[in-house]
mmCIF file of C-alpha atoms in Angstrom:
data_model
loop_
_atom_site.group_PDB
_atom_site.id
_atom_site.type_symbol
_atom_site.label_atom_id
_atom_site.label_comp_id
_atom_site.label_asym_id
_atom_site.label_seq_id
_atom_site.Cartn_x
_atom_site.Cartn_y
_atom_site.Cartn_z
ATOM 1 C CA MET A 1 -14.853 -2.222 17.705
ATOM 2 C CA LYS A 2 -13.155 -3.075 14.431
ATOM 3 C CA ILE A 3 -9.844 -2.101 12.820
ATOM 4 C CA LEU A 4 -9.409 -2.564 9.082
ATOM 5 C CA VAL A 5 -5.834 -3.039 7.856
ATOM 6 C CA GLY A 6 -5.073 -2.692 4.145
ATOM 7 C CA VAL A 7 -2.225 -4.950 3.004
ATOM 8 C CA LYS A 8 -0.503 -5.645 -0.318
ATOM 9 C CA ARG A 9 1.410 -8.486 -1.942
ATOM 10 C CA VAL A 10 4.485 -6.749 -3.315
ATOM 11 C CA ALA A 11 7.028 -7.827 -5.890
ATOM 12 C CA ALA A 12 10.800 -7.790 -5.546
ATOM 13 C CA LEU A 13 13.303 -8.066 -8.385
ATOM 14 C CA GLU A 14 15.914 -10.769 -8.681
ATOM 15 C CA ASP A 15 19.435 -9.728 -9.705
ATOM 16 C CA ASP A 16 18.748 -10.578 -13.348
ATOM 17 C CA PHE A 17 15.397 -9.725 -14.888
ATOM 18 C CA ARG A 18 13.644 -9.138 -18.180
ATOM 19 C CA ILE A 19 10.965 -6.610 -19.075
ATOM 20 C CA ARG A 20 7.704 -8.154 -20.255
ATOM 21 C CA ALA A 21 7.034 -8.335 -24.017
ATOM 22 C CA ASP A 22 4.492 -5.484 -23.851
ATOM 23 C CA GLY A 23 7.111 -3.277 -22.154
ATOM 24 C CA ARG A 24 4.834 -2.329 -19.258
ATOM 25 C CA ASP A 25 6.101 -4.547 -16.442
ATOM 26 C CA ILE A 26 8.720 -7.082 -15.381
ATOM 27 C CA ASP A 27 8.382 -10.663 -16.578
ATOM 28 C CA GLU A 28 6.718 -12.573 -13.723
ATOM 29 C CA GLU A 29 9.333 -15.329 -13.621
ATOM 30 C CA PHE A 30 11.934 -12.820 -12.399
ATOM 31 C CA LEU A 31 9.862 -11.633 -9.418
ATOM 32 C CA THR A 32 9.516 -12.845 -5.844
ATOM 33 C CA HIS A 33 6.563 -11.815 -3.658
ATOM 34 C CA ASP A 34 5.920 -11.090 -0.013
ATOM 35 C CA LEU A 35 3.793 -9.020 2.364
ATOM 36 C CA ASN A 36 4.663 -5.324 2.034
ATOM 37 C CA GLU A 37 7.063 -4.315 4.822
ATOM 38 C CA TRP A 38 5.170 -1.113 5.697
ATOM 39 C CA ASP A 39 1.959 -3.132 6.044
ATOM 40 C CA THR A 40 3.535 -5.407 8.663
ATOM 41 C CA PHE A 41 3.944 -2.359 10.909
ATOM 42 C CA ALA A 42 0.333 -1.301 10.274
ATOM 43 C CA LEU A 43 -0.900 -4.788 11.163
ATOM 44 C CA GLU A 44 1.225 -4.898 14.312
ATOM 45 C CA GLN A 45 -0.172 -1.539 15.426
ATOM 46 C CA ALA A 46 -3.719 -2.863 15.029
ATOM 47 C CA VAL A 47 -2.880 -5.998 17.025
ATOM 48 C CA LEU A 48 -1.260 -3.902 19.778
ATOM 49 C CA ILE A 49 -4.456 -1.850 20.097
ATOM 50 C CA LYS A 50 -6.461 -5.086 20.311
ATOM 51 C CA GLU A 51 -4.185 -6.576 22.968
ATOM 52 C CA ALA A 52 -4.336 -3.433 25.126
ATOM 53 C CA ALA A 53 -8.134 -3.144 24.933
ATOM 54 C CA SER A 54 -10.528 -4.067 27.714
ATOM 55 C CA THR A 55 -13.306 -4.567 25.165
ATOM 56 C CA GLU A 56 -13.487 -6.829 22.128
ATOM 57 C CA VAL A 57 -11.513 -5.605 19.106
ATOM 58 C CA GLN A 58 -11.569 -7.321 15.740
ATOM 59 C CA VAL A 59 -8.666 -6.864 13.320
ATOM 60 C CA VAL A 60 -9.578 -7.418 9.673
ATOM 61 C CA ALA A 61 -6.844 -7.667 7.018
ATOM 62 C CA VAL A 62 -7.971 -6.798 3.490
ATOM 63 C CA THR A 63 -6.144 -6.973 0.180
ATOM 64 C CA ILE A 64 -6.969 -6.399 -3.476
ATOM 65 C CA GLY A 65 -5.766 -9.086 -5.842
ATOM 66 C CA PRO A 66 -6.178 -12.571 -7.329
ATOM 67 C CA GLY A 67 -5.850 -15.897 -5.530
ATOM 68 C CA GLU A 68 -2.067 -15.652 -5.186
ATOM 69 C CA CYS A 69 -2.635 -12.947 -2.570
ATOM 70 C CA ASP A 70 -4.115 -15.456 -0.125
ATOM 71 C CA GLU A 71 -0.582 -16.218 1.073
ATOM 72 C CA ILE A 72 -0.091 -12.739 2.525
ATOM 73 C CA LEU A 73 -3.533 -12.813 4.140
ATOM 74 C CA ARG A 74 -2.627 -16.071 5.864
ATOM 75 C CA ALA A 75 0.567 -14.390 7.079
ATOM 76 C CA CYS A 76 -1.611 -11.632 8.563
ATOM 77 C CA LEU A 77 -3.864 -14.201 10.252
ATOM 78 C CA ALA A 78 -0.784 -15.869 11.715
ATOM 79 C CA LYS A 79 0.401 -12.521 13.103
ATOM 80 C CA GLY A 80 -2.829 -11.662 14.892
ATOM 81 C CA ALA A 81 -5.527 -10.650 12.397
ATOM 82 C CA ASP A 82 -8.928 -12.123 13.233
ATOM 83 C CA ARG A 83 -10.339 -12.156 9.709
ATOM 84 C CA ALA A 84 -9.008 -11.894 6.162
ATOM 85 C CA VAL A 85 -10.817 -10.423 3.153
ATOM 86 C CA ARG A 86 -9.669 -10.497 -0.463
ATOM 87 C CA VAL A 87 -11.371 -8.527 -3.229
ATOM 88 C CA TRP A 88 -10.953 -9.389 -6.880
ATOM 89 C CA ASP A 89 -12.649 -9.218 -10.233
ATOM 90 C CA ASP A 90 -10.989 -9.558 -13.633
ATOM 91 C CA ALA A 91 -12.227 -6.040 -14.414
ATOM 92 C CA MET A 92 -9.821 -4.729 -11.745
ATOM 93 C CA ALA A 93 -6.697 -5.639 -13.708
ATOM 94 C CA GLY A 94 -4.682 -2.499 -14.423
ATOM 95 C CA SER A 95 -6.191 -0.449 -11.584
ATOM 96 C CA ASP A 96 -4.080 2.472 -10.398
ATOM 97 C CA PRO A 97 -3.769 3.402 -6.681
ATOM 98 C CA VAL A 98 -6.840 5.670 -6.760
ATOM 99 C CA ALA A 99 -9.004 2.956 -8.323
ATOM 100 C CA ILE A 100 -7.754 0.522 -5.677
ATOM 101 C CA ALA A 101 -8.673 3.078 -3.016
ATOM 102 C CA ARG A 102 -12.256 3.194 -4.343
ATOM 103 C CA VAL A 103 -12.566 -0.542 -3.775
ATOM 104 C CA LEU A 104 -11.021 -0.342 -0.308
ATOM 105 C CA ALA A 105 -13.459 2.452 0.534
ATOM 106 C CA ALA A 106 -16.334 0.155 -0.453
ATOM 107 C CA VAL A 107 -14.927 -2.526 1.861
ATOM 108 C CA ALA A 108 -14.665 0.043 4.666
ATOM 109 C CA ARG A 109 -18.296 1.058 4.181
ATOM 110 C CA LYS A 110 -19.317 -2.598 4.367
ATOM 111 C CA GLU A 111 -17.194 -3.379 7.432
ATOM 112 C CA ALA A 112 -17.802 -0.049 9.254
ATOM 113 C CA PRO A 113 -14.454 0.002 11.127
ATOM 114 C CA HIS A 114 -13.527 2.541 13.783
ATOM 115 C CA LEU A 115 -10.026 2.842 12.347
ATOM 116 C CA VAL A 116 -8.330 2.044 9.032
ATOM 117 C CA LEU A 117 -4.571 1.453 9.012
ATOM 118 C CA ALA A 118 -2.295 0.919 6.013
ATOM 119 C CA GLY A 119 1.385 1.122 5.205
ATOM 120 C CA ALA A 120 2.673 4.583 4.304
ATOM 121 C CA GLN A 121 3.815 3.176 0.939
ATOM 122 C CA SER A 122 4.570 -0.068 -0.846
ATOM 123 C CA SER A 123 8.082 -1.334 -1.420
ATOM 124 C CA ASP A 124 7.522 -2.071 -5.107
ATOM 125 C CA HIS A 125 5.828 1.015 -6.573
ATOM 126 C CA GLY A 126 6.226 3.456 -3.682
ATOM 127 C CA HIS A 127 3.353 5.713 -4.742
ATOM 128 C CA ALA A 128 2.293 6.464 -1.120
ATOM 129 C CA THR A 129 -1.107 7.264 -2.609
ATOM 130 C CA THR A 130 -3.618 4.529 -1.789
ATOM 131 C CA GLY A 131 -4.137 5.289 1.905
ATOM 132 C CA ILE A 132 -4.669 8.995 1.353
ATOM 133 C CA ALA A 133 -6.962 8.389 -1.628
ATOM 134 C CA LEU A 134 -8.943 5.987 0.568
ATOM 135 C CA ALA A 135 -9.425 8.697 3.200
ATOM 136 C CA ALA A 136 -10.606 11.085 0.487
ATOM 137 C CA ALA A 137 -13.065 8.519 -0.872
ATOM 138 C CA LEU A 138 -14.500 8.011 2.615
ATOM 139 C CA ASP A 139 -14.257 11.715 3.528
ATOM 140 C CA TRP A 140 -12.568 10.699 6.807
ATOM 141 C CA PRO A 141 -9.813 12.482 8.735
ATOM 142 C CA HIS A 142 -6.367 11.121 7.970
ATOM 143 C CA VAL A 143 -2.707 11.369 8.925
ATOM 144 C CA ALA A 144 0.126 10.102 6.738
ATOM 145 C CA VAL A 145 3.563 8.695 7.640
ATOM 146 C CA VAL A 146 2.612 7.988 11.263
ATOM 147 C CA THR A 147 5.550 7.197 13.565
ATOM 148 C CA GLY A 148 3.629 7.171 16.854
ATOM 149 C CA LEU A 149 0.032 6.606 17.887
ATOM 150 C CA LYS A 150 -1.918 7.161 21.108
ATOM 151 C CA TYR A 151 -5.293 5.513 20.792
ATOM 152 C CA GLY A 152 -7.359 3.249 23.003
ATOM 153 C CA ALA A 153 -10.101 1.009 21.681
ATOM 154 C CA GLY A 154 -13.430 2.821 21.597
ATOM 155 C CA GLU A 155 -12.029 6.307 22.104
ATOM 156 C CA ALA A 156 -13.470 9.138 20.021
ATOM 157 C CA GLN A 157 -10.084 10.725 19.305
ATOM 158 C CA ALA A 158 -6.556 9.645 18.481
ATOM 159 C CA THR A 159 -3.217 11.440 18.666
ATOM 160 C CA ALA A 160 -0.829 10.562 15.852
ATOM 161 C CA THR A 161 2.787 11.624 15.492
ATOM 162 C CA ARG A 162 3.676 12.095 11.846
ATOM 163 C CA GLU A 163 7.039 12.442 10.145
ATOM 164 C CA LEU A 164 7.658 15.594 8.132
ATOM 165 C CA GLU A 165 10.648 16.646 6.056
ATOM 166 C CA ALA A 166 14.147 16.823 7.560
ATOM 167 C CA GLY A 167 13.176 14.550 10.458
ATOM 168 C CA VAL A 168 10.662 16.991 11.956
ATOM 169 C CA LEU A 169 7.808 15.358 13.900
ATOM 170 C CA GLN A 170 4.322 16.752 14.448
ATOM 171 C CA ASP A 171 1.566 15.592 16.808
ATOM 172 C CA VAL A 172 -1.913 15.658 15.289
ATOM 173 C CA GLU A 173 -5.214 15.097 17.110
ATOM 174 C CA LEU A 174 -8.042 13.720 14.995
ATOM 175 C CA ALA A 175 -11.502 12.273 15.441
ATOM 176 C CA VAL A 176 -12.255 8.669 14.551
ATOM 177 C CA PRO A 177 -13.206 6.957 12.340
ATOM 178 C CA ALA A 178 -10.020 7.899 10.550
ATOM 179 C CA VAL A 179 -7.373 6.584 8.152
ATOM 180 C CA LEU A 180 -3.723 6.394 9.210
ATOM 181 C CA THR A 181 -0.793 5.360 7.020
ATOM 182 C CA ILE A 182 1.978 3.835 9.100
ATOM 183 C CA GLN A 183 5.716 4.434 8.795
ATOM 184 C CA LEU A 184 8.475 1.908 9.436
ATOM 185 C CA GLY A 185 9.757 1.807 13.012
ATOM 186 C CA ILE A 186 6.532 2.715 14.838
ATOM 187 C CA ASN A 187 6.704 -0.682 16.553
ATOM 188 C CA LYS A 188 8.465 -4.043 16.325
ATOM 189 C CA PRO A 189 6.441 -6.482 14.211
ATOM 190 C CA ARG A 190 6.179 -9.945 15.719
ATOM 191 C CA TYR A 191 7.155 -13.213 14.125
ATOM 192 C CA ALA A 192 4.405 -15.753 13.622
ATOM 193 C CA SER A 193 4.772 -18.937 15.656
ATOM 194 C CA LEU A 194 4.588 -22.338 13.983
ATOM 195 C CA ARG A 195 1.331 -22.998 15.807
ATOM 196 C CA ALA A 196 -0.154 -19.689 14.571
ATOM 197 C CA ILE A 197 0.917 -20.474 11.000
ATOM 198 C CA LYS A 198 -0.818 -23.863 11.150
ATOM 199 C CA GLN A 199 -3.961 -22.296 12.595
ATOM 200 C CA ALA A 200 -3.957 -19.580 9.927
ATOM 201 C CA ALA A 201 -3.771 -22.212 7.186
ATOM 202 C CA ALA A 202 -7.115 -23.614 8.363
ATOM 203 C CA LYS A 203 -8.936 -20.279 8.628
ATOM 204 C CA PRO A 204 -11.276 -19.124 5.846
ATOM 205 C CA ILE A 205 -10.498 -16.174 3.585
ATOM 206 C CA GLU A 206 -13.530 -14.170 2.542
ATOM 207 C CA VAL A 207 -13.551 -13.357 -1.168
ATOM 208 C CA LEU A 208 -15.644 -10.447 -2.454
ATOM 209 C CA GLY A 209 -16.377 -9.263 -5.963
ATOM 210 C CA LEU A 210 -17.296 -5.848 -7.280
ATOM 211 C CA GLY A 211 -20.991 -6.708 -7.295
ATOM 212 C CA GLU A 212 -21.007 -7.462 -3.567
ATOM 213 C CA LEU A 213 -19.418 -4.077 -2.914
ATOM 214 C CA ALA A 214 -21.651 -2.155 -5.339
ATOM 215 C CA VAL A 215 -18.621 -0.930 -7.297
ATOM 216 C CA ALA A 216 -19.110 -0.513 -11.041
ATOM 217 C CA SER A 217 -16.510 -2.055 -13.344
ATOM 218 C CA ALA A 218 -16.086 1.370 -14.986
ATOM 219 C CA GLN A 219 -14.630 2.650 -11.682
ATOM 220 C CA VAL A 220 -11.726 0.204 -11.703
ATOM 221 C CA GLY A 221 -9.209 -1.223 -14.141
ATOM 222 C CA VAL A 222 -7.839 0.854 -16.987
ATOM 223 C CA ALA A 223 -11.224 2.540 -17.505
ATOM 224 C CA GLY A 224 -11.389 3.757 -13.920
ATOM 225 C CA SER A 225 -7.755 4.809 -13.606
ATOM 226 C CA ALA A 226 -6.349 8.274 -14.212
ATOM 227 C CA SER A 227 -2.799 6.954 -14.630
ATOM 228 C CA ARG A 228 -1.197 3.973 -16.308
ATOM 229 C CA VAL A 229 2.247 2.593 -17.094
ATOM 230 C CA ARG A 230 3.073 3.315 -20.736
ATOM 231 C CA ARG A 231 6.448 1.608 -20.798
ATOM 232 C CA MET A 232 9.371 0.531 -18.638
ATOM 233 C CA VAL A 233 12.996 0.978 -19.622
ATOM 234 C CA VAL A 234 16.291 0.104 -17.992
ATOM 235 C CA PRO A 235 18.212 3.394 -17.720
ATOM 236 C CA ASP A 236 21.587 3.594 -19.418
ATOM 237 C CA LYS A 237 24.537 3.806 -17.077
ATOM 238 C CA GLY A 238 27.147 6.534 -17.116
ATOM 239 C CA ARG A 239 24.996 9.262 -18.681
ATOM 240 C CA ALA A 240 24.951 11.665 -15.736
ATOM 241 C CA GLN A 241 26.317 15.136 -16.407
ATOM 242 C CA MET A 242 26.650 18.399 -14.525
ATOM 243 C CA ILE A 243 24.935 21.341 -16.202
ATOM 244 C CA GLU A 244 26.898 24.533 -15.757
ATOM 245 C CA GLY A 245 25.942 28.170 -16.300
ATOM 246 C CA THR A 246 23.254 30.586 -15.187
ATOM 247 C CA ALA A 247 19.769 29.475 -14.228
ATOM 248 C CA GLN A 248 18.507 30.372 -17.707
ATOM 249 C CA GLN A 249 21.342 28.478 -19.411
ATOM 250 C CA LYS A 250 20.707 25.436 -17.238
ATOM 251 C CA ALA A 251 16.985 25.529 -18.049
ATOM 252 C CA GLU A 252 17.673 25.829 -21.780
ATOM 253 C CA ARG A 253 20.141 22.926 -21.674
ATOM 254 C CA LEU A 254 17.699 20.785 -19.693
ATOM 255 C CA ALA A 255 14.919 21.503 -22.195
ATOM 256 C CA GLN A 256 17.289 20.524 -25.016
ATOM 257 C CA ILE A 257 18.118 17.208 -23.298
ATOM 258 C CA ILE A 258 14.418 16.438 -22.887
ATOM 259 C CA ARG A 259 13.744 17.188 -26.562
ATOM 260 C CA GLU A 260 16.623 14.963 -27.619
ATOM 261 C CA TYR A 261 15.378 12.156 -25.372
ATOM 262 C CA LYS A 262 11.819 12.382 -26.726
ATOM 263 C CA ALA A 263 13.116 12.324 -30.283
ATOM 264 C CA ALA A 264 15.278 9.233 -29.674
#
């Protein structure tokens, strides 16, 4: 069987930073990058299923992005992934989470996995959207924010424990193939050994384009995205205020603040 794990190269801000000239992102020189923390738990869960299996299980790490993303795929190979796949085309620049999910769905159709795992969210944007949009694109069962999983390789069903509001947990049974988005703390991700890191450096990374996945360029990038970043601003400090009065007075004051902000 096969488990597909979606991973992302995420950005982290340094203490001092500058917004890019177009106002839509942070200047690259002020960013550091790493494998998304939530995705490390998803990868570890896939490797645990492989290690407990009596039959052959292949773990495939997949990411969407340019060549710089190879570094996180090699980290996944060092931590137990069997294969690494990267998808990129210049037309994909500016894709929102739903457009990214369309591409991941095309990879899933090509790979035909029994299970797709991904982090519940990314540490940079935190949309928590891609995994669920992927399940919708595939029309597969899904469970989000999974904190526990009972699943043996080759089984037709899985039992996932998901986290709800206020710390409430719920057990959900679902048929596979399915998509699960994994929460922090479900397991203890392993460190890669020096030997594994050296071996990962020598392994190939498969690179796919939109044409190989039969995805039209109009389905990705700005053209294929329903949302986009218009501008980024650093919020002013010390502007918080308590709004007093009745519910109607509070609503009227809030509407006034919004109008003043839009006019500024």
